[in-house]
CSV table of C-alpha atoms in Angstrom, one decimal:
chain,number,residue,atom,x,y,z
A,1,MET,CA,-18.0,-43.1,11.3
A,2,ASN,CA,-15.5,-44.6,13.8
A,3,GLN,CA,-14.3,-42.0,16.4
A,4,MET,CA,-10.8,-43.1,17.1
A,5,ASN,CA,-9.8,-41.1,20.2
A,6,GLY,CA,-12.2,-42.8,22.7
A,7,PRO,CA,-10.5,-44.3,25.7
A,8,ALA,CA,-12.4,-47.6,25.9
A,9,SER,CA,-12.2,-50.2,23.3
A,10,PRO,CA,-9.3,-51.2,21.0
A,11,LEU,CA,-9.4,-50.8,17.3
A,12,ALA,CA,-11.0,-53.5,15.2
A,13,PRO,CA,-8.3,-56.0,14.1
A,14,SER,CA,-9.1,-55.4,10.4
A,15,SER,CA,-10.3,-51.9,10.0
A,16,ALA,CA,-9.1,-51.7,6.4
A,17,GLY,CA,-12.4,-53.0,5.0
A,18,GLY,CA,-14.6,-51.5,7.6
A,19,ALA,CA,-16.5,-48.2,8.0
A,20,ALA,CA,-14.6,-45.0,7.3
A,21,SER,CA,-12.4,-43.8,10.2
A,22,THR,CA,-11.6,-40.4,11.4
A,23,PHE,CA,-8.5,-39.4,13.4
A,24,ARG,CA,-8.6,-36.3,15.6
A,25,LEU,CA,-6.3,-35.0,18.3
A,26,GLY,CA,-7.8,-35.2,21.8
A,27,VAL,CA,-8.3,-32.1,23.9
A,28,VAL,CA,-5.3,-32.9,26.1
A,29,GLN,CA,-3.1,-33.6,23.1
A,30,THR,CA,-4.0,-30.1,21.7
A,31,ALA,CA,-3.8,-28.3,25.0
A,32,ALA,CA,-0.5,-29.8,26.3
A,33,PRO,CA,1.9,-28.0,23.9
A,34,VAL,CA,0.1,-24.7,24.3
A,35,LEU,CA,0.0,-25.0,28.1
A,36,GLY,CA,3.6,-26.1,28.2
A,37,GLY,CA,4.6,-23.1,26.1
A,38,GLY,CA,2.6,-20.9,28.6
A,39,LEU,CA,4.5,-22.4,31.5
A,40,VAL,CA,7.9,-21.9,29.8
A,41,GLY,CA,6.9,-18.3,29.0
A,42,THR,CA,6.0,-17.7,32.6
A,43,VAL,CA,9.3,-19.2,33.9
A,44,LEU,CA,11.2,-17.0,31.4
A,45,THR,CA,9.3,-13.9,32.5
A,46,TYR,CA,10.3,-14.6,36.1
A,47,VAL,CA,13.9,-15.2,35.1
A,48,LEU,CA,14.0,-12.1,33.0
A,49,VAL,CA,12.6,-9.9,35.8
A,50,ALA,CA,15.1,-11.4,38.3
A,51,ALA,CA,18.1,-11.1,36.0
A,52,THR,CA,17.4,-7.5,35.1
A,53,GLY,CA,16.7,-6.5,38.7
A,54,GLY,CA,13.5,-5.0,37.5
A,55,ARG,CA,10.8,-4.1,39.9
A,56,MET,CA,7.5,-5.6,38.9
A,57,ALA,CA,4.7,-5.9,41.3
A,58,ALA,CA,3.1,-9.3,41.8
A,59,GLY,CA,-0.2,-8.0,40.5
A,60,GLU,CA,1.4,-6.7,37.4
A,61,LEU,CA,3.2,-10.0,36.8
A,62,TRP,CA,0.0,-11.9,37.4
A,63,THR,CA,-1.7,-9.7,34.8
A,64,TRP,CA,0.9,-10.6,32.2
A,65,VAL,CA,0.8,-14.3,33.0
A,66,SER,CA,-3.0,-14.3,33.0
A,67,ALA,CA,-3.1,-12.7,29.6
A,68,ALA,CA,-0.6,-15.3,28.2
A,69,MET,CA,-2.8,-18.1,29.6
A,70,LEU,CA,-6.0,-16.6,28.2
A,71,ALA,CA,-4.3,-16.2,24.8
A,72,SER,CA,-3.4,-19.9,25.0
A,73,VAL,CA,-7.0,-20.9,25.6
A,74,VAL,CA,-8.2,-18.6,22.8
A,75,VAL,CA,-5.7,-20.2,20.4
A,76,LEU,CA,-7.1,-23.7,21.3
A,77,VAL,CA,-10.7,-22.6,20.8
A,78,LEU,CA,-10.2,-20.7,17.6
A,79,SER,CA,-7.8,-23.0,15.9
A,80,PRO,CA,-9.2,-25.1,13.0
A,81,HIS,CA,-10.4,-28.5,14.1
A,82,TYR,CA,-7.9,-30.6,12.2
A,83,ARG,CA,-8.8,-34.2,11.4
A,84,VAL,CA,-7.8,-37.0,9.0
A,85,GLU,CA,-10.6,-39.0,7.3
A,86,LEU,CA,-10.3,-42.3,5.5
A,87,SER,CA,-12.6,-42.8,2.5
A,88,ASP,CA,-12.6,-45.6,-0.1
A,89,ASN,CA,-10.8,-43.4,-2.7
A,90,PHE,CA,-9.0,-40.7,-0.7
A,91,LEU,CA,-7.0,-39.8,2.5
A,92,ILE,CA,-8.8,-36.6,3.4
A,93,LEU,CA,-7.0,-33.9,5.5
A,94,ARG,CA,-9.3,-31.3,7.0
A,95,GLY,CA,-8.3,-28.2,8.9
A,96,GLY,CA,-8.2,-24.7,7.5
A,97,ARG,CA,-9.0,-26.2,4.2
A,98,ARG,CA,-9.8,-29.7,2.7
A,99,ARG,CA,-7.1,-31.7,0.9
A,100,ASP,CA,-7.8,-35.0,-0.8
A,101,ILE,CA,-5.0,-37.4,-1.5
A,102,ALA,CA,-5.8,-40.3,-3.7
A,103,TRP,CA,-4.7,-43.6,-2.2
A,104,ARG,CA,-3.0,-44.5,-5.6
A,105,ASP,CA,-0.9,-41.3,-5.3
A,106,ILE,CA,0.6,-42.4,-1.9
A,107,ILE,CA,3.9,-44.2,-2.4
A,108,GLY,CA,4.7,-44.7,1.3
A,109,ILE,CA,3.6,-44.2,4.8
A,110,GLU,CA,6.1,-43.9,7.6
A,111,VAL,CA,6.1,-43.2,11.3
A,112,ARG,CA,8.6,-40.4,12.2
A,113,LYS,CA,9.8,-39.5,15.7
A,114,THR,CA,10.6,-35.8,16.4
A,115,ALA,CA,11.3,-34.6,20.0
A,116,GLY,CA,10.0,-37.9,21.4
A,117,VAL,CA,6.6,-37.6,19.6
A,118,ARG,CA,5.8,-40.0,16.8
A,119,THR,CA,3.7,-38.8,13.9
A,120,VAL,CA,2.7,-40.3,10.5
A,121,VAL,CA,4.2,-38.9,7.3
A,122,VAL,CA,2.6,-39.7,3.9
A,123,HIS,CA,5.0,-39.8,0.9
A,124,VAL,CA,3.2,-38.8,-2.3
A,125,SER,CA,4.2,-39.7,-5.9
A,126,ASP,CA,5.1,-36.1,-6.8
A,127,GLY,CA,7.9,-36.2,-4.1
A,128,ARG,CA,6.1,-34.3,-1.3
A,129,ARG,CA,6.1,-35.6,2.2
A,130,ILE,CA,3.0,-34.6,4.1
A,131,PRO,CA,3.2,-34.9,7.9
A,132,LEU,CA,-0.2,-35.7,9.5
A,133,ARG,CA,-1.2,-33.8,12.6
A,134,ALA,CA,-3.4,-36.7,13.7
A,135,PRO,CA,-2.8,-39.3,14.9
A,136,MET,CA,0.1,-38.5,17.1
A,137,SER,CA,1.7,-40.5,19.9
A,138,LEU,CA,1.7,-37.6,22.5
A,139,LEU,CA,-0.6,-38.9,25.3
A,140,ASP,CA,-2.2,-41.5,23.0
A,141,ARG,CA,-1.5,-45.2,24.0
A,142,ARG,CA,-3.4,-46.3,20.9
A,143,PHE,CA,-1.1,-44.5,18.4
A,144,ASP,CA,0.4,-47.7,17.0
A,145,ASP,CA,-3.0,-49.2,16.3
A,146,LYS,CA,-4.1,-46.0,14.5
A,147,ALA,CA,-1.0,-45.9,12.4
A,148,GLN,CA,-1.6,-49.5,11.5
A,149,VAL,CA,-5.1,-48.7,10.4
A,150,LEU,CA,-3.8,-46.0,8.1
A,151,VAL,CA,-1.3,-48.5,6.6
A,152,ASP,CA,-4.0,-51.1,6.2
A,153,TRP,CA,-6.3,-48.7,4.4
A,154,TRP,CA,-3.5,-47.6,2.1
A,155,THR,CA,-2.4,-51.2,1.4
A,156,ALA,CA,-6.0,-52.3,0.6
A,157,ARG,CA,-6.6,-49.4,-1.8
A,158,ARG,CA,-3.4,-48.3,-3.4
A,159,GLY,CA,-3.2,-50.6,-6.4
A,160,SER,CA,-6.8,-51.0,-7.5
A,161,PRO,CA,-7.1,-49.6,-11.1
A,162,ASP,CA,-10.9,-49.3,-10.8
A,163,ARG,CA,-10.6,-46.8,-8.0
A,164,VAL,CA,-10.7,-43.1,-8.8
């Protein structure tokens, strides 16, 4: 299985016919939004205390901030380990549960940009649009290569009548 979040080598030029690939978010990609939220929460707490003229001791404030940061770390550790796997017959989404999408049921793959972060969205024949959590462009210089691997796999497998 090809681990696609390593920093060293580029993706193979034609991964569509190669070994199955797996896309996962890196630790920093997972932690950045949570830590950013913790930072924003901390700033808002300081602003709220200052705006209300409340008297909160530094130790008390530190306890609240520490609890928020600890909660952020716990969320990271306990969250399901989401990944996207490519097999010959299916695009497999794993996280809290497993979801298999047959390549023949996928009618389109697009890259969508939201709040400056690009993600892959899979369009399915029943009208659903399924955003993939991995790969994502946040802190990943190889996002375009990974998105192209997904498109290559879909292109190579979508129309074969002998595939299940």
